PDB file of C-alpha atoms in Angstrom:
ATOM      1  CA  MET A   1     -62.407 198.041 -53.330  1.00 53.00           C
ATOM      2  CA  LYS A   2     -64.489 198.802 -50.360  1.00 51.00           C
ATOM      3  CA  LYS A   3     -63.203 195.705 -48.586  1.00 54.00           C
ATOM      4  CA  LEU A   4     -59.593 196.644 -49.308  1.00 56.00           C
ATOM      5  CA  PHE A   5     -60.172 200.129 -47.955  1.00 54.00           C
ATOM      6  CA  LEU A   6     -61.560 198.712 -44.729  1.00 57.00           C
ATOM      7  CA  ILE A   7     -58.552 196.438 -44.328  1.00 62.00           C
ATOM      8  CA  LEU A   8     -56.099 199.339 -44.809  1.00 62.00           C
ATOM      9  CA  LEU A   9     -58.045 201.479 -42.365  1.00 59.00           C
ATOM     10  CA  SER A  10     -57.948 198.709 -39.774  1.00 62.00           C
ATOM     11  CA  LEU A  11     -54.160 198.349 -40.179  1.00 61.00           C
ATOM     12  CA  MET A  12     -53.679 202.104 -39.746  1.00 65.00           C
ATOM     13  CA  LEU A  13     -55.738 202.099 -36.551  1.00 59.00           C
ATOM     14  CA  ILE A  14     -53.768 199.158 -35.133  1.00 61.00           C
ATOM     15  CA  LEU A  15     -50.433 200.843 -35.901  1.00 58.00           C
ATOM     16  CA  THR A  16     -51.624 204.140 -34.384  1.00 56.00           C
ATOM     17  CA  PHE A  17     -52.769 202.406 -31.180  1.00 51.00           C
ATOM     18  CA  ALA A  18     -49.511 200.497 -30.862  1.00 51.00           C
ATOM     19  CA  ALA A  19     -47.476 203.705 -31.226  1.00 51.00           C
ATOM     20  CA  CYS A  20     -49.521 205.484 -28.563  1.00 50.00           C
ATOM     21  CA  SER A  21     -49.136 202.569 -26.168  1.00 49.00           C
ATOM     22  CA  GLN A  22     -45.318 202.549 -26.590  1.00 49.00           C
ATOM     23  CA  ASN A  23     -45.015 206.296 -25.960  1.00 47.00           C
ATOM     24  CA  ALA A  24     -47.134 206.074 -22.832  1.00 45.00           C
ATOM     25  CA  GLY A  25     -45.096 203.186 -21.463  1.00 46.00           C
ATOM     26  CA  GLY A  26     -41.750 204.934 -22.083  1.00 45.00           C
ATOM     27  CA  SER A  27     -42.913 208.109 -20.429  1.00 42.00           C
ATOM     28  CA  GLU A  28     -44.064 206.209 -17.323  1.00 39.00           C
ATOM     29  CA  ALA A  29     -40.778 204.277 -17.107  1.00 37.00           C
ATOM     30  CA  GLN A  30     -38.763 207.516 -17.285  1.00 39.00           C
ATOM     31  CA  SER A  31     -40.875 209.154 -14.582  1.00 37.00           C
ATOM     32  CA  SER A  32     -40.376 206.314 -12.117  1.00 36.00           C
ATOM     33  CA  ALA A  33     -36.589 206.217 -12.716  1.00 34.00           C
ATOM     34  CA  GLU A  34     -35.769 209.911 -12.042  1.00 32.00           C
ATOM     35  CA  PRO A  35     -35.503 209.862  -8.230  1.00 35.00           C
ATOM     36  CA  GLU A  36     -33.116 206.900  -8.215  1.00 33.00           C
ATOM     37  CA  THR A  37     -31.040 208.409 -11.026  1.00 33.00           C
ATOM     38  CA  ASN A  38     -30.723 211.767  -9.208  1.00 34.00           C
ATOM     39  CA  GLU A  39     -29.601 210.169  -5.900  1.00 35.00           C
ATOM     40  CA  SER A  40     -27.065 208.007  -7.705  1.00 34.00           C
ATOM     41  CA  SER A  41     -25.820 211.001  -9.619  1.00 33.00           C
ATOM     42  CA  THR A  42     -25.302 212.951  -6.391  1.00 33.00           C
ATOM     43  CA  GLN A  43     -23.157 210.254  -4.839  1.00 34.00           C
ATOM     44  CA  ILE A  44     -20.998 209.830  -7.945  1.00 31.00           C
ATOM     45  CA  SER A  45     -20.393 213.563  -8.376  1.00 32.00           C
ATOM     46  CA  GLU A  46     -18.873 214.006  -4.851  1.00 33.00           C
ATOM     47  CA  PRO A  47     -15.062 213.660  -4.658  1.00 34.00           C
ATOM     48  CA  SER A  48     -13.862 210.621  -2.772  1.00 33.00           C
ATOM     49  CA  GLY A  49     -13.139 211.385   0.899  1.00 36.00           C
ATOM     50  CA  THR A  50     -15.497 214.359   1.100  1.00 32.00           C
ATOM     51  CA  GLU A  51     -17.377 212.990   4.097  1.00 34.00           C
ATOM     52  CA  GLN A  52     -14.150 212.246   5.987  1.00 34.00           C
ATOM     53  CA  THR A  53     -12.750 215.724   5.332  1.00 33.00           C
ATOM     54  CA  SER A  54     -15.964 217.360   6.487  1.00 33.00           C
ATOM     55  CA  SER A  55     -16.046 215.254   9.645  1.00 34.00           C
ATOM     56  CA  GLU A  56     -12.438 216.086  10.586  1.00 35.00           C
ATOM     57  CA  SER A  57     -12.847 219.818  10.032  1.00 33.00           C
ATOM     58  CA  SER A  58     -15.874 219.956  12.334  1.00 32.00           C
ATOM     59  CA  GLU A  59     -14.038 218.491  15.340  1.00 33.00           C
ATOM     60  CA  PRO A  60     -12.572 220.906  17.921  1.00 28.00           C
ATOM     61  CA  VAL A  61      -8.794 221.297  17.718  1.00 31.00           C
ATOM     62  CA  SER A  62      -6.951 220.121  20.831  1.00 30.00           C
ATOM     63  CA  ARG A  63      -4.596 222.691  22.443  1.00 30.00           C
ATOM     64  CA  ASP A  64      -2.178 219.833  23.100  1.00 35.00           C
ATOM     65  CA  SER A  65      -1.917 218.960  19.420  1.00 34.00           C
ATOM     66  CA  ALA A  66      -1.975 222.542  18.135  1.00 35.00           C
ATOM     67  CA  PRO A  67       0.091 224.897  20.347  1.00 35.00           C
ATOM     68  CA  SER A  68      -0.979 228.503  20.505  1.00 37.00           C
ATOM     69  CA  PRO A  69       1.406 231.299  19.438  1.00 33.00           C
ATOM     70  CA  SER A  70       2.226 232.022  23.068  1.00 33.00           C
ATOM     71  CA  GLU A  71       3.167 228.381  23.644  1.00 36.00           C
ATOM     72  CA  SER A  72       5.332 228.210  20.566  1.00 32.00           C
ATOM     73  CA  SER A  73       7.388 231.202  21.748  1.00 33.00           C
ATOM     74  CA  ALA A  74       7.589 230.158  25.411  1.00 32.00           C
ATOM     75  CA  ASP A  75      11.380 230.613  25.461  1.00 36.00           C
ATOM     76  CA  GLU A  76      11.001 234.336  24.761  1.00 37.00           C
ATOM     77  CA  PRO A  77      10.102 236.626  27.712  1.00 36.00           C
ATOM     78  CA  SER A  78       6.580 237.984  27.513  1.00 41.00           C
ATOM     79  CA  PRO A  79       6.372 241.780  27.134  1.00 40.00           C
ATOM     80  CA  ASP A  80       3.727 241.760  29.893  1.00 48.00           C
ATOM     81  CA  HIS A  81       5.926 239.868  32.354  1.00 53.00           C
ATOM     82  CA  SER A  82       6.866 241.970  35.362  1.00 73.00           C
ATOM     83  CA  ARG A  83      10.583 242.115  36.116  1.00 95.00           C
ATOM     84  CA  THR A  84       9.864 243.429  39.616  1.00 97.00           C
ATOM     85  CA  LEU A  85       8.680 241.402  42.606  1.00 98.00           C
ATOM     86  CA  VAL A  86       7.453 242.440  46.040  1.00 98.00           C
ATOM     87  CA  VAL A  87       8.028 239.837  48.763  1.00 98.00           C
ATOM     88  CA  VAL A  88       6.363 240.398  52.119  1.00 98.00           C
ATOM     89  CA  PHE A  89       5.908 238.766  55.488  1.00 98.00           C
ATOM     90  CA  SER A  90       3.097 240.251  57.530  1.00 98.00           C
ATOM     91  CA  ALA A  91       1.686 238.603  60.659  1.00 97.00           C
ATOM     92  CA  THR A  92      -0.996 241.245  61.249  1.00 96.00           C
ATOM     93  CA  GLY A  93      -1.550 242.617  57.722  1.00 97.00           C
ATOM     94  CA  THR A  94       0.080 246.001  58.309  1.00 97.00           C
ATOM     95  CA  THR A  95       3.220 245.370  56.257  1.00 98.00           C
ATOM     96  CA  LYS A  96       1.175 243.596  53.578  1.00 98.00           C
ATOM     97  CA  GLY A  97      -0.859 246.771  53.062  1.00 98.00           C
ATOM     98  CA  VAL A  98       2.336 248.721  52.340  1.00 98.00           C
ATOM     99  CA  ALA A  99       3.603 245.952  50.064  1.00 98.00           C
ATOM    100  CA  GLU A 100       0.411 246.027  48.012  1.00 98.00           C
ATOM    101  CA  LYS A 101       0.820 249.764  47.463  1.00 98.00           C
ATOM    102  CA  ILE A 102       4.413 249.292  46.286  1.00 98.00           C
ATOM    103  CA  ALA A 103       3.342 246.483  43.959  1.00 98.00           C
ATOM    104  CA  ALA A 104       0.638 248.700  42.458  1.00 97.00           C
ATOM    105  CA  ILE A 105       3.045 251.609  41.916  1.00 97.00           C
ATOM    106  CA  GLU A 106       5.701 249.377  40.348  1.00 97.00           C
ATOM    107  CA  ASN A 107       3.232 247.148  38.468  1.00 97.00           C
ATOM    108  CA  ALA A 108       5.043 244.311  40.220  1.00 97.00           C
ATOM    109  CA  ASP A 109       4.190 240.763  41.212  1.00 98.00           C
ATOM    110  CA  LEU A 110       3.432 240.091  44.878  1.00 98.00           C
ATOM    111  CA  TYR A 111       4.537 237.082  46.928  1.00 98.00           C
ATOM    112  CA  GLU A 112       3.540 236.626  50.566  1.00 98.00           C
ATOM    113  CA  ILE A 113       5.704 234.645  52.958  1.00 98.00           C
ATOM    114  CA  LYS A 114       3.447 232.655  55.260  1.00 98.00           C
ATOM    115  CA  ALA A 115       4.598 230.703  58.267  1.00 98.00           C
ATOM    116  CA  ALA A 116       3.903 226.973  58.233  1.00 98.00           C
ATOM    117  CA  GLN A 117       2.638 227.492  61.777  1.00 97.00           C
ATOM    118  CA  GLU A 118       0.696 230.748  61.784  1.00 97.00           C
ATOM    119  CA  TYR A 119       1.385 233.301  64.503  1.00 98.00           C
ATOM    120  CA  THR A 120      -1.405 233.886  67.023  1.00 97.00           C
ATOM    121  CA  SER A 121      -1.963 236.997  69.085  1.00 96.00           C
ATOM    122  CA  ASP A 122      -0.397 235.195  72.071  1.00 97.00           C
ATOM    123  CA  ASP A 123       2.648 234.376  69.928  1.00 97.00           C
ATOM    124  CA  LEU A 124       3.053 238.073  69.145  1.00 97.00           C
ATOM    125  CA  ASN A 125       2.887 239.225  72.793  1.00 96.00           C
ATOM    126  CA  TRP A 126       6.223 240.961  73.275  1.00 91.00           C
ATOM    127  CA  HIS A 127       5.434 241.579  76.935  1.00 95.00           C
ATOM    128  CA  ASP A 128       5.672 237.821  77.525  1.00 97.00           C
ATOM    129  CA  SER A 129       9.249 236.550  77.521  1.00 96.00           C
ATOM    130  CA  GLY A 130       7.911 233.056  77.008  1.00 97.00           C
ATOM    131  CA  SER A 131       5.888 233.891  73.878  1.00 97.00           C
ATOM    132  CA  ARG A 132       6.840 232.255  70.613  1.00 97.00           C
ATOM    133  CA  THR A 133       8.211 235.410  69.003  1.00 97.00           C
ATOM    134  CA  SER A 134      10.162 236.361  72.135  1.00 97.00           C
ATOM    135  CA  ILE A 135      11.883 232.983  72.106  1.00 98.00           C
ATOM    136  CA  GLU A 136      12.566 233.117  68.345  1.00 98.00           C
ATOM    137  CA  GLN A 137      13.932 236.654  68.362  1.00 97.00           C
ATOM    138  CA  ASN A 138      16.266 235.856  71.236  1.00 97.00           C
ATOM    139  CA  ASP A 139      17.705 232.938  69.260  1.00 98.00           C
ATOM    140  CA  LYS A 140      19.849 234.014  66.274  1.00 96.00           C
ATOM    141  CA  ASN A 141      19.718 230.481  64.917  1.00 98.00           C
ATOM    142  CA  ALA A 142      15.930 230.129  64.967  1.00 98.00           C
ATOM    143  CA  ARG A 143      14.554 229.409  61.484  1.00 98.00           C
ATOM    144  CA  PRO A 144      10.737 229.181  61.419  1.00 98.00           C
ATOM    145  CA  GLU A 145       9.445 227.070  58.534  1.00 98.00           C
ATOM    146  CA  ILE A 146       7.869 228.800  55.541  1.00 98.00           C
ATOM    147  CA  GLY A 147       4.484 227.421  54.518  1.00 98.00           C
ATOM    148  CA  SER A 148       4.069 229.289  51.216  1.00 97.00           C
ATOM    149  CA  GLU A 149       4.558 227.574  47.883  1.00 97.00           C
ATOM    150  CA  PRO A 150       8.173 227.649  46.617  1.00 95.00           C
ATOM    151  CA  LEU A 151       9.046 230.759  44.631  1.00 96.00           C
ATOM    152  CA  SER A 152      10.814 231.024  41.275  1.00 97.00           C
ATOM    153  CA  LEU A 153      12.961 234.143  40.945  1.00 97.00           C
ATOM    154  CA  GLU A 154      13.755 233.576  37.277  1.00 96.00           C
ATOM    155  CA  GLY A 155      13.381 236.746  35.215  1.00 96.00           C
ATOM    156  CA  TYR A 156      13.210 239.175  38.148  1.00 98.00           C
ATOM    157  CA  GLU A 157      15.652 242.063  38.206  1.00 97.00           C
ATOM    158  CA  LYS A 158      14.419 243.907  41.295  1.00 98.00           C
ATOM    159  CA  ILE A 159      12.855 242.629  44.520  1.00 98.00           C
ATOM    160  CA  TYR A 160      11.321 244.682  47.323  1.00 98.00           C
ATOM    161  CA  ILE A 161      11.404 242.643  50.515  1.00 98.00           C
ATOM    162  CA  GLY A 162       9.151 243.767  53.364  1.00 98.00           C
ATOM    163  CA  PHE A 163       8.655 242.724  56.986  1.00 98.00           C
ATOM    164  CA  PRO A 164       7.685 244.108  60.397  1.00 98.00           C
ATOM    165  CA  ILE A 165      10.307 244.936  63.014  1.00 97.00           C
ATOM    166  CA  TRP A 166      10.248 242.534  65.938  1.00 97.00           C
ATOM    167  CA  TRP A 167      12.454 243.246  68.940  1.00 94.00           C
ATOM    168  CA  GLY A 168      14.497 245.708  66.865  1.00 94.00           C
ATOM    169  CA  GLU A 169      15.204 243.287  63.979  1.00 96.00           C
ATOM    170  CA  GLU A 170      13.688 241.358  61.102  1.00 98.00           C
ATOM    171  CA  PRO A 171      11.567 238.329  62.080  1.00 98.00           C
ATOM    172  CA  ARG A 172      13.547 235.094  62.032  1.00 98.00           C
ATOM    173  CA  ILE A 173      11.323 233.726  59.269  1.00 98.00           C
ATOM    174  CA  MET A 174      12.919 236.360  57.024  1.00 98.00           C
ATOM    175  CA  ASP A 175      16.283 234.779  57.820  1.00 98.00           C
ATOM    176  CA  THR A 176      14.801 231.477  56.625  1.00 98.00           C
ATOM    177  CA  PHE A 177      13.786 233.131  53.367  1.00 98.00           C
ATOM    178  CA  ALA A 178      17.158 234.819  52.850  1.00 98.00           C
ATOM    179  CA  GLU A 179      19.016 231.543  53.279  1.00 98.00           C
ATOM    180  CA  THR A 180      16.619 229.597  51.038  1.00 97.00           C
ATOM    181  CA  TYR A 181      17.014 231.516  47.773  1.00 98.00           C
ATOM    182  CA  SER A 182      19.795 232.823  45.563  1.00 97.00           C
ATOM    183  CA  PHE A 183      19.494 236.478  44.560  1.00 98.00           C
ATOM    184  CA  ASP A 184      22.363 236.623  42.101  1.00 98.00           C
ATOM    185  CA  GLY A 185      21.957 239.492  39.632  1.00 97.00           C
ATOM    186  CA  ILE A 186      18.937 240.917  41.497  1.00 98.00           C
ATOM    187  CA  THR A 187      18.659 244.313  43.184  1.00 98.00           C
ATOM    188  CA  MET A 188      17.232 243.763  46.675  1.00 98.00           C
ATOM    189  CA  ILE A 189      15.351 246.587  48.404  1.00 98.00           C
ATOM    190  CA  PRO A 190      14.367 245.997  52.060  1.00 98.00           C
ATOM    191  CA  PHE A 191      11.523 247.896  53.700  1.00 98.00           C
ATOM    192  CA  CYS A 192       9.816 247.490  57.044  1.00 98.00           C
ATOM    193  CA  THR A 193       6.953 248.747  59.175  1.00 97.00           C
ATOM    194  CA  SER A 194       7.014 249.533  62.863  1.00 94.00           C
ATOM    195  CA  GLY A 195       5.460 251.812  65.428  1.00 88.00           C
ATOM    196  CA  SER A 196       8.707 253.684  66.077  1.00 86.00           C
ATOM    197  CA  SER A 197      11.799 251.514  65.613  1.00 88.00           C
ATOM    198  CA  GLY A 198      13.930 252.016  62.521  1.00 94.00           C
ATOM    199  CA  ILE A 199      15.080 249.301  60.161  1.00 96.00           C
ATOM    200  CA  GLY A 200      18.447 249.099  61.938  1.00 95.00           C
ATOM    201  CA  ARG A 201      20.696 246.286  60.740  1.00 96.00           C
ATOM    202  CA  SER A 202      17.863 244.181  59.369  1.00 97.00           C
ATOM    203  CA  GLY A 203      18.710 244.773  55.717  1.00 97.00           C
ATOM    204  CA  GLN A 204      22.382 244.059  56.370  1.00 97.00           C
ATOM    205  CA  ASN A 205      21.517 240.901  58.289  1.00 97.00           C
ATOM    206  CA  LEU A 206      19.506 239.572  55.354  1.00 98.00           C
ATOM    207  CA  ALA A 207      22.256 240.483  52.888  1.00 98.00           C
ATOM    208  CA  GLU A 208      24.869 238.648  54.944  1.00 98.00           C
ATOM    209  CA  LEU A 209      22.677 235.579  55.407  1.00 98.00           C
ATOM    210  CA  SER A 210      21.801 235.356  51.714  1.00 98.00           C
ATOM    211  CA  GLY A 211      25.315 235.994  50.450  1.00 97.00           C
ATOM    212  CA  SER A 212      23.918 237.019  47.059  1.00 98.00           C
ATOM    213  CA  GLY A 213      22.193 239.940  45.388  1.00 98.00           C
ATOM    214  CA  ASN A 214      22.820 243.651  45.348  1.00 98.00           C
ATOM    215  CA  TRP A 215      21.236 244.895  48.583  1.00 98.00           C
ATOM    216  CA  LEU A 216      20.286 248.565  48.857  1.00 97.00           C
ATOM    217  CA  GLU A 217      19.770 250.476  52.075  1.00 95.00           C
ATOM    218  CA  GLY A 218      16.369 249.729  53.587  1.00 95.00           C
ATOM    219  CA  LYS A 219      13.570 252.070  54.606  1.00 96.00           C
ATOM    220  CA  ARG A 220      11.106 252.102  57.505  1.00 97.00           C
ATOM    221  CA  PHE A 221       7.463 253.148  57.018  1.00 97.00           C
ATOM    222  CA  GLY A 222       4.429 253.558  59.209  1.00 96.00           C
ATOM    223  CA  GLY A 223       1.454 251.342  58.392  1.00 94.00           C
ATOM    224  CA  GLY A 224      -0.524 254.281  57.024  1.00 95.00           C
ATOM    225  CA  VAL A 225       2.142 255.566  54.610  1.00 97.00           C
ATOM    226  CA  SER A 226       0.632 257.248  51.562  1.00 97.00           C
ATOM    227  CA  GLU A 227       1.119 256.184  47.970  1.00 97.00           C
ATOM    228  CA  SER A 228       2.645 259.556  47.166  1.00 97.00           C
ATOM    229  CA  ASP A 229       5.332 259.074  49.832  1.00 97.00           C
ATOM    230  CA  LEU A 230       6.052 255.583  48.514  1.00 98.00           C
ATOM    231  CA  THR A 231       6.200 256.879  44.953  1.00 97.00           C
ATOM    232  CA  GLU A 232       8.702 259.538  46.003  1.00 97.00           C
ATOM    233  CA  TRP A 233      10.861 256.917  47.750  1.00 97.00           C
ATOM    234  CA  ILE A 234      10.760 254.595  44.726  1.00 97.00           C
ATOM    235  CA  GLY A 235      11.706 257.487  42.487  1.00 96.00           C
ATOM    236  CA  SER A 236      14.743 258.229  44.639  1.00 95.00           C
ATOM    237  CA  LEU A 237      15.882 254.614  44.222  1.00 93.00           C
ATOM    238  CA  ASN A 238      15.571 254.726  40.471  1.00 78.00           C
ATOM    239  CA  GLY A 239      17.309 258.084  40.294  1.00 66.00           C
TER     240      GLY A 239
END
């Protein structure tokens, strides 16, 4: 009996040891497998194409491929676009100063006519019959070249056109301008600056040379004319 008891006890100990060894081995195997299982699980759970979608959405959008609202409605006139233009030729800056005041009052665009060959002080010497301006003004057919960028008149309804008075008339470069552009459907408003001479036939000359536009009677101003005087004159035109 005693021997049988010892045999049974030995079997129980062996079985207990074997069970403990199996549990320990399974637990260790599970522990070492968790990191790989989690990483694999993460990849499988993501929808296909997720990385591509994320990459595309992070790239900047090109303005060429995605037009802005203003580009998509380019055919419609902008509410901020000025329908009034001030054109000016000014060899000394006096007439330009008046033009800038008119542009500010009218909230208008400003375009400066510049000669391809700029006028020097010697060119402007009216005491010299051989000066450039003396020769040009004595020749009705003289057409000095304009050096400014070409101008688009599309969308403009009213144009103020300013210049100094040379030898009692508009400078011949203004004749070049009048013959270069079409002013159909545009109200043209001449103005000039001078020490004493009036505008004379200058506005009429430009109207005849252009052959287009609705030309109003012009106005002469001194270089130091005030904004209030200009505002009053502009109001009389609109009235």
